[in-house]
PDB file of C-alpha atoms in Angstrom:
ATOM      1  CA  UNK A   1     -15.625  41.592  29.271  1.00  0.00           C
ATOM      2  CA  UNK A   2     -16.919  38.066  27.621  1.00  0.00           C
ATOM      3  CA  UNK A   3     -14.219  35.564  27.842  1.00  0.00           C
ATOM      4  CA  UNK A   4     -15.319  33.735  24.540  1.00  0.00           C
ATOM      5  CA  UNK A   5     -13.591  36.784  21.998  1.00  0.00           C
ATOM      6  CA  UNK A   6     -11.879  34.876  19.055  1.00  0.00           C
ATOM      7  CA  UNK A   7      -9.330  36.782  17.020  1.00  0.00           C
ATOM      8  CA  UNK A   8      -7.607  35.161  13.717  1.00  0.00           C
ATOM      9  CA  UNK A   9      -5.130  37.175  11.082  1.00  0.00           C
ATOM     10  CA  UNK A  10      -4.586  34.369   8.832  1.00  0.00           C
ATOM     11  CA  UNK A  11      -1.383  35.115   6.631  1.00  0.00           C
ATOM     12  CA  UNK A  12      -2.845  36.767   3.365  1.00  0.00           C
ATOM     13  CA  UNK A  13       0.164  37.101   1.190  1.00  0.00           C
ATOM     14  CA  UNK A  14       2.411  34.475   0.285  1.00  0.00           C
ATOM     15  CA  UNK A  15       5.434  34.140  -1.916  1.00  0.00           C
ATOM     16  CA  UNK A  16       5.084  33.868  -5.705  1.00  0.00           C
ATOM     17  CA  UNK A  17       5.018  30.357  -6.685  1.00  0.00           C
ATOM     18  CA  UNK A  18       4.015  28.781  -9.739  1.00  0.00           C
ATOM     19  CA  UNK A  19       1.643  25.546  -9.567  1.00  0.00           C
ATOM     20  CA  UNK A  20       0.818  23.115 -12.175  1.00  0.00           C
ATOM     21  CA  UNK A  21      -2.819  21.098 -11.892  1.00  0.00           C
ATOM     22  CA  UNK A  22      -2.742  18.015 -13.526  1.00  0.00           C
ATOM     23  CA  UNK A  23      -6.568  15.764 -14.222  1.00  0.00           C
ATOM     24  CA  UNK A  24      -6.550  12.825 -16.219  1.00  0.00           C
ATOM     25  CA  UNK A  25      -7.958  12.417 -19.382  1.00  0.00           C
ATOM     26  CA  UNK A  26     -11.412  10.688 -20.289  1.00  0.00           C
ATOM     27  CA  UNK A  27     -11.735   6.893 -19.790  1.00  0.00           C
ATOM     28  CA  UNK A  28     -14.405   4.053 -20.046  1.00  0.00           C
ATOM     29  CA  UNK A  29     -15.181   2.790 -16.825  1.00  0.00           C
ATOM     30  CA  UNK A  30     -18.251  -0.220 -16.352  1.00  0.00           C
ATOM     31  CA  UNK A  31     -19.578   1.326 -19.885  1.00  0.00           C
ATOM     32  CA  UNK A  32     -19.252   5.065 -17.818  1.00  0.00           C
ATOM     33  CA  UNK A  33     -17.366   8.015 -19.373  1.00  0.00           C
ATOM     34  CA  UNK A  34     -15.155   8.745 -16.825  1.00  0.00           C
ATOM     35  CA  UNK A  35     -13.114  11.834 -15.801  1.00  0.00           C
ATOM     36  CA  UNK A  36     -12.229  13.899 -12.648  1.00  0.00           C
ATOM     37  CA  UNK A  37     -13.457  14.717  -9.466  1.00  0.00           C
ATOM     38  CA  UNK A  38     -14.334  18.574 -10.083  1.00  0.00           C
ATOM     39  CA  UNK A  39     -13.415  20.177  -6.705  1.00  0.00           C
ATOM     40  CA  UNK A  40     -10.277  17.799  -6.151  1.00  0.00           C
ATOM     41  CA  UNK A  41      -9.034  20.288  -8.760  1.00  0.00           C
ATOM     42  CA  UNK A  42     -10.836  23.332  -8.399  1.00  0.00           C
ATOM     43  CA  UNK A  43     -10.558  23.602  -4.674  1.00  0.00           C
ATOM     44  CA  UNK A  44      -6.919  23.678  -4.923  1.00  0.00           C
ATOM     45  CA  UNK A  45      -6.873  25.879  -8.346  1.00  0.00           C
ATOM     46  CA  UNK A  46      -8.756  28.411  -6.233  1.00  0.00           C
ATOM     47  CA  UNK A  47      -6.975  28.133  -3.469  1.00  0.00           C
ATOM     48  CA  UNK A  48      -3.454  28.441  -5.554  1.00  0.00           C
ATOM     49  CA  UNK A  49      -4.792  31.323  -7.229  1.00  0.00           C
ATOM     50  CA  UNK A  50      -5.851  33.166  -3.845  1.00  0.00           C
ATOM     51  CA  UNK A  51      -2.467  32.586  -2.672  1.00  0.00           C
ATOM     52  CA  UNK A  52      -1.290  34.716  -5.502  1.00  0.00           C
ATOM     53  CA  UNK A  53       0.441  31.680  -7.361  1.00  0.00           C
ATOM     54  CA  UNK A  54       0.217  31.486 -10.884  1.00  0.00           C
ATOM     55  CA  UNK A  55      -1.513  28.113 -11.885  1.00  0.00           C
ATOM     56  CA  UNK A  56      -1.423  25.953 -14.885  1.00  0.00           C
ATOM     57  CA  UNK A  57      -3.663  23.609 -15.959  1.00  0.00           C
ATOM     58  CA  UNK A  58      -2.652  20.059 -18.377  1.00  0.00           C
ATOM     59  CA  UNK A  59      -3.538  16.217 -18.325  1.00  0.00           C
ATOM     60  CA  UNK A  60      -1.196  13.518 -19.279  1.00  0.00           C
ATOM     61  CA  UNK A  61      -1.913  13.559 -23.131  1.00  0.00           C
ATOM     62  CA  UNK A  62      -3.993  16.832 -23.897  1.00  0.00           C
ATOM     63  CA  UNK A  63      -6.850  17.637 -24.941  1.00  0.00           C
ATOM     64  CA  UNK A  64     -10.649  18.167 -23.207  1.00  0.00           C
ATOM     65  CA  UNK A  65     -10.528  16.764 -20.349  1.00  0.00           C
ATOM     66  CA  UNK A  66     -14.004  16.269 -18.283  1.00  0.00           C
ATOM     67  CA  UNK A  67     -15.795  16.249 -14.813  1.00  0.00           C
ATOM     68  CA  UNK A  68     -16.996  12.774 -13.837  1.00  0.00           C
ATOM     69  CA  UNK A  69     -20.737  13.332 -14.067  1.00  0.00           C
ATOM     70  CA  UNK A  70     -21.825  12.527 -10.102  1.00  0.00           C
ATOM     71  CA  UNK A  71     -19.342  15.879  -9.172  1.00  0.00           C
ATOM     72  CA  UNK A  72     -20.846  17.695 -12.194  1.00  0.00           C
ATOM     73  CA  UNK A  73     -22.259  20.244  -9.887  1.00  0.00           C
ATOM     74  CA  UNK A  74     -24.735  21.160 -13.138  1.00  0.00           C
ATOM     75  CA  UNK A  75     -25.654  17.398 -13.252  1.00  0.00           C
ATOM     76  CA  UNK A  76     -29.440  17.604 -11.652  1.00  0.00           C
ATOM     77  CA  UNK A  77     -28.537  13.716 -10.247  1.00  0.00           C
ATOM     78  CA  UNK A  78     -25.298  14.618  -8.998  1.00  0.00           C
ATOM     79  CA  UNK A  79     -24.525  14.887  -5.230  1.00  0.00           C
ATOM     80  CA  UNK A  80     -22.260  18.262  -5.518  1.00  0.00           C
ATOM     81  CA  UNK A  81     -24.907  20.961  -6.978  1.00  0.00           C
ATOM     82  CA  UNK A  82     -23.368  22.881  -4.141  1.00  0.00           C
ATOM     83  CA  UNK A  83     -20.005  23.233  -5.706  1.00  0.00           C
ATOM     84  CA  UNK A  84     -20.155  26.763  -5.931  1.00  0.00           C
ATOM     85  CA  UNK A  85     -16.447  26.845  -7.045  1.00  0.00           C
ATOM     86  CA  UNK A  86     -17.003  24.489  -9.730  1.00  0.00           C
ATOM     87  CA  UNK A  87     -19.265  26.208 -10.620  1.00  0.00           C
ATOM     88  CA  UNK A  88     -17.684  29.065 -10.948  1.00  0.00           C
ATOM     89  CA  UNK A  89     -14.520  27.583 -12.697  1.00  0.00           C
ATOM     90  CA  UNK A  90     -16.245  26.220 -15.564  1.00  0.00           C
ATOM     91  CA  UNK A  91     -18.256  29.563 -16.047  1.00  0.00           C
ATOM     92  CA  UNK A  92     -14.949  31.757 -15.680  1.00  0.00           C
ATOM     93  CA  UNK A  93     -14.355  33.875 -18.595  1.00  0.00           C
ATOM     94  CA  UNK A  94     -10.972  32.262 -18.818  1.00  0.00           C
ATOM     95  CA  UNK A  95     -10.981  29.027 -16.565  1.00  0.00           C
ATOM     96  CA  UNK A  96     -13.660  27.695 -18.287  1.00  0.00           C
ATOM     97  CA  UNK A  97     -12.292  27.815 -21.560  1.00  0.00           C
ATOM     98  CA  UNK A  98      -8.895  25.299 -19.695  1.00  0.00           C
ATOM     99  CA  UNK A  99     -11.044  21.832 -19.899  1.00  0.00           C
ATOM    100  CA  UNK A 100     -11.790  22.451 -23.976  1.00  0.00           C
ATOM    101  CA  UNK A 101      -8.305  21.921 -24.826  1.00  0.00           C
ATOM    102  CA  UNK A 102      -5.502  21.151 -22.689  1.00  0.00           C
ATOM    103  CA  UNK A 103      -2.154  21.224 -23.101  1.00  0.00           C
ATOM    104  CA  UNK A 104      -0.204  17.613 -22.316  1.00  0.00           C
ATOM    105  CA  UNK A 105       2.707  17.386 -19.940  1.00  0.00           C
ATOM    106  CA  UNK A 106       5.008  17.643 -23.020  1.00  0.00           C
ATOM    107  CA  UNK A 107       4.796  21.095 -23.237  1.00  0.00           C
ATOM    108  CA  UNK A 108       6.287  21.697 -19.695  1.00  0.00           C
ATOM    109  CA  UNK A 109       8.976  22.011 -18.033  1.00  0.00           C
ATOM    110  CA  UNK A 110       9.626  20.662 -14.413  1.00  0.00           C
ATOM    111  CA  UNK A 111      11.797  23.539 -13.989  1.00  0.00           C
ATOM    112  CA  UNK A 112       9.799  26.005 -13.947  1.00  0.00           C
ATOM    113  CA  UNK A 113       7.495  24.857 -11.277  1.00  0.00           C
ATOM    114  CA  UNK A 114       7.249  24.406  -7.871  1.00  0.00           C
ATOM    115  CA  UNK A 115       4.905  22.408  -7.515  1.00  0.00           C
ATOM    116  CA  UNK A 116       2.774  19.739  -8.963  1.00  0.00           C
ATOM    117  CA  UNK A 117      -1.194  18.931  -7.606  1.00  0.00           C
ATOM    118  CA  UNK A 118      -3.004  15.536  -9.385  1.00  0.00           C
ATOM    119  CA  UNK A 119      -6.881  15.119  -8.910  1.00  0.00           C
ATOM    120  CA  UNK A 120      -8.349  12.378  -8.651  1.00  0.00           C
ATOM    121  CA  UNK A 121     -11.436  10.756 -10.131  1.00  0.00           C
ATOM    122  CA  UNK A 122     -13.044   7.735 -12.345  1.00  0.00           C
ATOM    123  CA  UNK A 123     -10.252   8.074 -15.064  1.00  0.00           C
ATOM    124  CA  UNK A 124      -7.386   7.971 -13.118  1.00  0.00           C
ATOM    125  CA  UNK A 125      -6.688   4.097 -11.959  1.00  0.00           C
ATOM    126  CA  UNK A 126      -7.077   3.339 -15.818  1.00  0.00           C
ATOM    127  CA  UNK A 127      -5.228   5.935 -17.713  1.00  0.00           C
ATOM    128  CA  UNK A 128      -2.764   6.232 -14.729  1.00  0.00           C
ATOM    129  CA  UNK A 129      -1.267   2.737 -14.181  1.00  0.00           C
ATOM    130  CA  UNK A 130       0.500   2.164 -17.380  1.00  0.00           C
ATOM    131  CA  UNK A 131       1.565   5.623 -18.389  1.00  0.00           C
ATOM    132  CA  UNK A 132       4.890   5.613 -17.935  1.00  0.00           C
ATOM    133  CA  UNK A 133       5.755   9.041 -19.526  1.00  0.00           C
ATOM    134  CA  UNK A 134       3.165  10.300 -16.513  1.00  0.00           C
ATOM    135  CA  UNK A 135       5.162   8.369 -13.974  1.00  0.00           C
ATOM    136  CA  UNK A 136       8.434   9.736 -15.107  1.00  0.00           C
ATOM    137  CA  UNK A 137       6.831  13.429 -15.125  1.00  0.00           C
ATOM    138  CA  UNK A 138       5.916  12.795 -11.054  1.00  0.00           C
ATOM    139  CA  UNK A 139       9.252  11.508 -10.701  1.00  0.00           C
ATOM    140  CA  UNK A 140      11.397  14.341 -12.123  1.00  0.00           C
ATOM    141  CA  UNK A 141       8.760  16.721 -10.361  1.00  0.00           C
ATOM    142  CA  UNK A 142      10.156  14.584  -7.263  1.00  0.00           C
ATOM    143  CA  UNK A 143      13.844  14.571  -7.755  1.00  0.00           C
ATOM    144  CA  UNK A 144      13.801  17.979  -8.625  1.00  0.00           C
ATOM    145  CA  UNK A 145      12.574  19.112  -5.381  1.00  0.00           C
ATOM    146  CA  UNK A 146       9.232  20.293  -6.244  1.00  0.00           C
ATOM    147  CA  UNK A 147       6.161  19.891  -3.881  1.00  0.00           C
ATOM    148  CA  UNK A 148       4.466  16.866  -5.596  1.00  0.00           C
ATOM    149  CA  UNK A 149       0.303  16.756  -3.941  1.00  0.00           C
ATOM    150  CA  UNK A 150      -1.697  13.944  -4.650  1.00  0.00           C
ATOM    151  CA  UNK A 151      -5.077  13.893  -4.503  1.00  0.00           C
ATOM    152  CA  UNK A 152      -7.813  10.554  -3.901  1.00  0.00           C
ATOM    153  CA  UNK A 153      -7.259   8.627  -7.249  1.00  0.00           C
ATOM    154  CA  UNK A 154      -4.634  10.688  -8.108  1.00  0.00           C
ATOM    155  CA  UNK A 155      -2.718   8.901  -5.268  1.00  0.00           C
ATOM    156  CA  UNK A 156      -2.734   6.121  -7.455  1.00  0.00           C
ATOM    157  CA  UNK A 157       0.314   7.152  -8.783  1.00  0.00           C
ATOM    158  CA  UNK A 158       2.590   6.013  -5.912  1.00  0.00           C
ATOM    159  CA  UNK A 159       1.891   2.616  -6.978  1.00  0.00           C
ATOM    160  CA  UNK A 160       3.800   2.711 -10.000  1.00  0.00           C
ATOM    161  CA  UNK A 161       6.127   6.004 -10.007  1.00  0.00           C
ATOM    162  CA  UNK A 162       9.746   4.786  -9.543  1.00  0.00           C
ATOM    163  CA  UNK A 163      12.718   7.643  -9.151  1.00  0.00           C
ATOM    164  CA  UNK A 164      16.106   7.446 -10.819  1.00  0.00           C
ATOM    165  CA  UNK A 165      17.414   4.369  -8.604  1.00  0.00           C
ATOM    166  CA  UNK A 166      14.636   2.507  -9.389  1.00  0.00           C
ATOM    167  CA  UNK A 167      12.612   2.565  -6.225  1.00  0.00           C
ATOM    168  CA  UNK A 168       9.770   3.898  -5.881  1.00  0.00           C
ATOM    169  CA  UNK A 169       8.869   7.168  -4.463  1.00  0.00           C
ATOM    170  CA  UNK A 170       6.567   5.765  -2.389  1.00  0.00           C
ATOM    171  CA  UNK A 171       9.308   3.494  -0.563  1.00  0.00           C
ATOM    172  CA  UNK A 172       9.550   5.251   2.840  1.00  0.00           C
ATOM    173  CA  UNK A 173       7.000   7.499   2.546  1.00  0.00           C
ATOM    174  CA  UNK A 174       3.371   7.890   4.853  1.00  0.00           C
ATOM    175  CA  UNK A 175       0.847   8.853   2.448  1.00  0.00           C
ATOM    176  CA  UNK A 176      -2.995   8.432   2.133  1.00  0.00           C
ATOM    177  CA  UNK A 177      -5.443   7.718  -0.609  1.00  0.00           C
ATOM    178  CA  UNK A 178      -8.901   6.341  -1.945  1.00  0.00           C
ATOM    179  CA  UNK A 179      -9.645   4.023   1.032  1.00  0.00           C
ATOM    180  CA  UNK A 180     -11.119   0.403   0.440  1.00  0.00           C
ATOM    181  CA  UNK A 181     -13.708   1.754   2.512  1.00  0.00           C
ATOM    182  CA  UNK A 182     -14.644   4.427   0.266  1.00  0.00           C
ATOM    183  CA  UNK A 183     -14.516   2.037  -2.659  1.00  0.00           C
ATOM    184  CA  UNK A 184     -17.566  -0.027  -1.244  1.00  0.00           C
ATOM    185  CA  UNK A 185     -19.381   2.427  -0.768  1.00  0.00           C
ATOM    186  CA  UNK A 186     -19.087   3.227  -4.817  1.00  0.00           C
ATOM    187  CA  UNK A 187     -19.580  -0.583  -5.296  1.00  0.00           C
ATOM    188  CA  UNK A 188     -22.865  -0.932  -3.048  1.00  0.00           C
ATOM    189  CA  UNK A 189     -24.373   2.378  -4.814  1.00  0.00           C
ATOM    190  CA  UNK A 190     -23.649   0.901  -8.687  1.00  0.00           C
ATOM    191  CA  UNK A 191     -24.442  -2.404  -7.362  1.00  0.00           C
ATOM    192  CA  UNK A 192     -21.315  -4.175  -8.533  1.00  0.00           C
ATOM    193  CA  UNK A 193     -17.502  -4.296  -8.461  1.00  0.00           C
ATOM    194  CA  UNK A 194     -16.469  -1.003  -9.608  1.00  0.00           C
ATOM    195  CA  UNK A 195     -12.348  -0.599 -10.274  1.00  0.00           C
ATOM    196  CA  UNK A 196     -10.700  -4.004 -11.088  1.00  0.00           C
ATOM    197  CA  UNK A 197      -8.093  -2.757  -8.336  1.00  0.00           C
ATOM    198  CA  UNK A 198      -8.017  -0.416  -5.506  1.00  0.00           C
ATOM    199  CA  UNK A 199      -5.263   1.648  -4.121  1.00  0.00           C
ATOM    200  CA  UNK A 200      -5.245   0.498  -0.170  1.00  0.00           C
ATOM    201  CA  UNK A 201      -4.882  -3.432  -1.231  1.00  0.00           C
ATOM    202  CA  UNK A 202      -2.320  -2.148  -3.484  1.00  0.00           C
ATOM    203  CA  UNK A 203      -0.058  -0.076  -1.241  1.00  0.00           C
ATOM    204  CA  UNK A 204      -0.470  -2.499   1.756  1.00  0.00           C
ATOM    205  CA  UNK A 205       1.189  -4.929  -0.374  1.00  0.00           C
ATOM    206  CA  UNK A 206       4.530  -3.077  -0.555  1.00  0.00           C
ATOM    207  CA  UNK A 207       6.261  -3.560   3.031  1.00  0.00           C
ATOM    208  CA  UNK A 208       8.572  -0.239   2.353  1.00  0.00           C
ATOM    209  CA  UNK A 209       5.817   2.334   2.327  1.00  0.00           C
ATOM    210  CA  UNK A 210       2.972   3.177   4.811  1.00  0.00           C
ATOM    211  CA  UNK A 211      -0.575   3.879   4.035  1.00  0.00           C
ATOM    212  CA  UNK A 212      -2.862   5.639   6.146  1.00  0.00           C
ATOM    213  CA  UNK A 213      -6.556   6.519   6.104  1.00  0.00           C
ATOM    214  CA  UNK A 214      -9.349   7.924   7.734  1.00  0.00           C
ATOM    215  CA  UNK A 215     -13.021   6.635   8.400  1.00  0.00           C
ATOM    216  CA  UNK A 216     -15.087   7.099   5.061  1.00  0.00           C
ATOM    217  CA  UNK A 217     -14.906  10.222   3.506  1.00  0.00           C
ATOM    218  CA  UNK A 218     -13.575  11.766   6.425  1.00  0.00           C
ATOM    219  CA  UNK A 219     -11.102  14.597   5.980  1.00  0.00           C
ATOM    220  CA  UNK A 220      -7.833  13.598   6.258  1.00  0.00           C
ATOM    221  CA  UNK A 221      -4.447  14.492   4.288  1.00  0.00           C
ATOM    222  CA  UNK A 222      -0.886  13.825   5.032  1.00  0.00           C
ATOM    223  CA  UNK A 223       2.231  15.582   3.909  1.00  0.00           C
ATOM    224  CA  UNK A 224       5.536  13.694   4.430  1.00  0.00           C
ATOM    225  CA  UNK A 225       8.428  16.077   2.918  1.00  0.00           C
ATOM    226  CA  UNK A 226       7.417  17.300  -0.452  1.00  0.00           C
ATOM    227  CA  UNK A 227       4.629  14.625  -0.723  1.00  0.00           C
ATOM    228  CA  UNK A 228       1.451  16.061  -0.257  1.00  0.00           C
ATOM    229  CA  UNK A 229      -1.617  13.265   0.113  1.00  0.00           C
ATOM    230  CA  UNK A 230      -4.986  13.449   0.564  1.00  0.00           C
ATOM    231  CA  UNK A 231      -7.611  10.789   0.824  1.00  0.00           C
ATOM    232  CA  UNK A 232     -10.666  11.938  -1.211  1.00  0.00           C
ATOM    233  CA  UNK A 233     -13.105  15.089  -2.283  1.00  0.00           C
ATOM    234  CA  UNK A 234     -13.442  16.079   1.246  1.00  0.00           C
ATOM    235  CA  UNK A 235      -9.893  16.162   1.851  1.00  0.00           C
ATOM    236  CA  UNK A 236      -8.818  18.898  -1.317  1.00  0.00           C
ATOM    237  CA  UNK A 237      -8.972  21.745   0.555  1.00  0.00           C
ATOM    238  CA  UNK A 238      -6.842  20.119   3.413  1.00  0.00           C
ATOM    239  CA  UNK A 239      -4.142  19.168   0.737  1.00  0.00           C
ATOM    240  CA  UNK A 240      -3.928  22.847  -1.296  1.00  0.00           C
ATOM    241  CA  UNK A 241      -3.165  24.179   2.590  1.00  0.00           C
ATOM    242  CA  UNK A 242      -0.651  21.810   2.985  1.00  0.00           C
ATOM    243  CA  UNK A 243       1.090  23.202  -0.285  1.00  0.00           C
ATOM    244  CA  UNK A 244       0.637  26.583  -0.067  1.00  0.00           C
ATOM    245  CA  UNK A 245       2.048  25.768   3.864  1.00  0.00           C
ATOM    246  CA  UNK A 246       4.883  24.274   2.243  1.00  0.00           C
ATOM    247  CA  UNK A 247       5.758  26.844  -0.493  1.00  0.00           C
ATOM    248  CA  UNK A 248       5.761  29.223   2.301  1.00  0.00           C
ATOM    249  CA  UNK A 249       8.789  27.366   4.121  1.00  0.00           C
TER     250      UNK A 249
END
């Protein structure tokens, strides 16, 4: 008998839950259309659907929506050509069909989720910031007590999303995001100043909340409550566990 045997039996069924993905619409970034990360919403659309959840997909105004081009894994310059469920989402008979023409956070209802999980990506620090409708939306998601997951540039969102008493949900909180780290290493590779803000600088300036992070692109995710954060593409699949841990409670 070999003392080196590893057993798992990982949970495989989970209670029905229903899960909306959210990616932000197109933007113009440094002369760059800009989107979203591809697996900071695929990996957790995948995982969601695994689960058994059912999962809806939307952005803030409707609409195509787009992959920024260096997660593209069919981009022959891109870094992510191994994306296999990227892949695979854009060529499903039915998934695919999602990014031609989404549907805009007006036509739900907060209600009848239980949770809510933002990707991140080029688009979000400029369509995000002054949408207030989209702040509101993360807010009632909140106060509602839905699971609200937050994802790299997605995270951007705590800086701005204020509940019902006017502070904001971030006040409190522990939460990670798009390190300053991470954002040099986008500035040295275009050669210039990329985002006109980032999110650590940000957060650090508001003495109620705490901001965490990892070394670059390092895994890491934190959930505090019903706020589910993780810091970049590496981290997606630790924040869609985190949920579906959640939703199991």
């Amino acid at each position: 008998m070999t003392n080196n045997v590893i057993r798992r039996q990982p949970k495989h069924t989970f209670p029905k839950k229903k899960v909306l993905c959210l990616v932000s619409n197109p933007a113009m970034l440094q002369g760059m259309n800009v989107g979203f990360f591809a697996e900071e919403m695929t990996r957790p659309f995948f995982d969601f659907v695994n689960a058994g959840y059912d999962v809806d997909f939307c952005s803030p105004w409707g609409g195509e929506v787009i992959f920024d081009r260096h997660s593209d894994p069919e981009n022959p310059e891109g870094a992510y050509q191994n994306d296999l469920i990227s892949i695979g989402f854009v060529h499903h008979k039915d998934y695919g069909k999602l990014m031609k023409d989404t549907p805009s956070i007006d036509q739900f209802n907060v209600n009848d989720y239980d949770a809510i999980c933002v990707a991140g990506g080029g688009a979000p620090l400029i369509n995000f910031k002054d949408d207030e409708k989209l702040h509101k939306f993360i807010a009632d998601f909140y106060e509602a007590g839905k699971i609200v997951c937050l994802i790299c540039h997605g995270t951007s969102l705590l800086l701005w999303t204020k509940l019902s008493d006017g502070t904001l949900l971030a006040d409190g909180k522990s939460w990670t995001g798009f390190a300053d780290s991470e954002e040099q290493i986008i500035n040295d590779m275009f050669g210039m100043k990329v985002n006109s803000y980032t999110i650590e600088t940000e957060a650090r300036k508001n003495p109620n909340t705490n901001f965490e992070c990892a070394g670059p692109l390092e895994p890491f995710a934190i959930r505090d409550g019903r706020l589910i954060t993780a810091q970049q593409q590496h981290s997606s699949f630790l924040a869609s566990q985190l949920v579906i841990e959640a939703l199991s409670e």
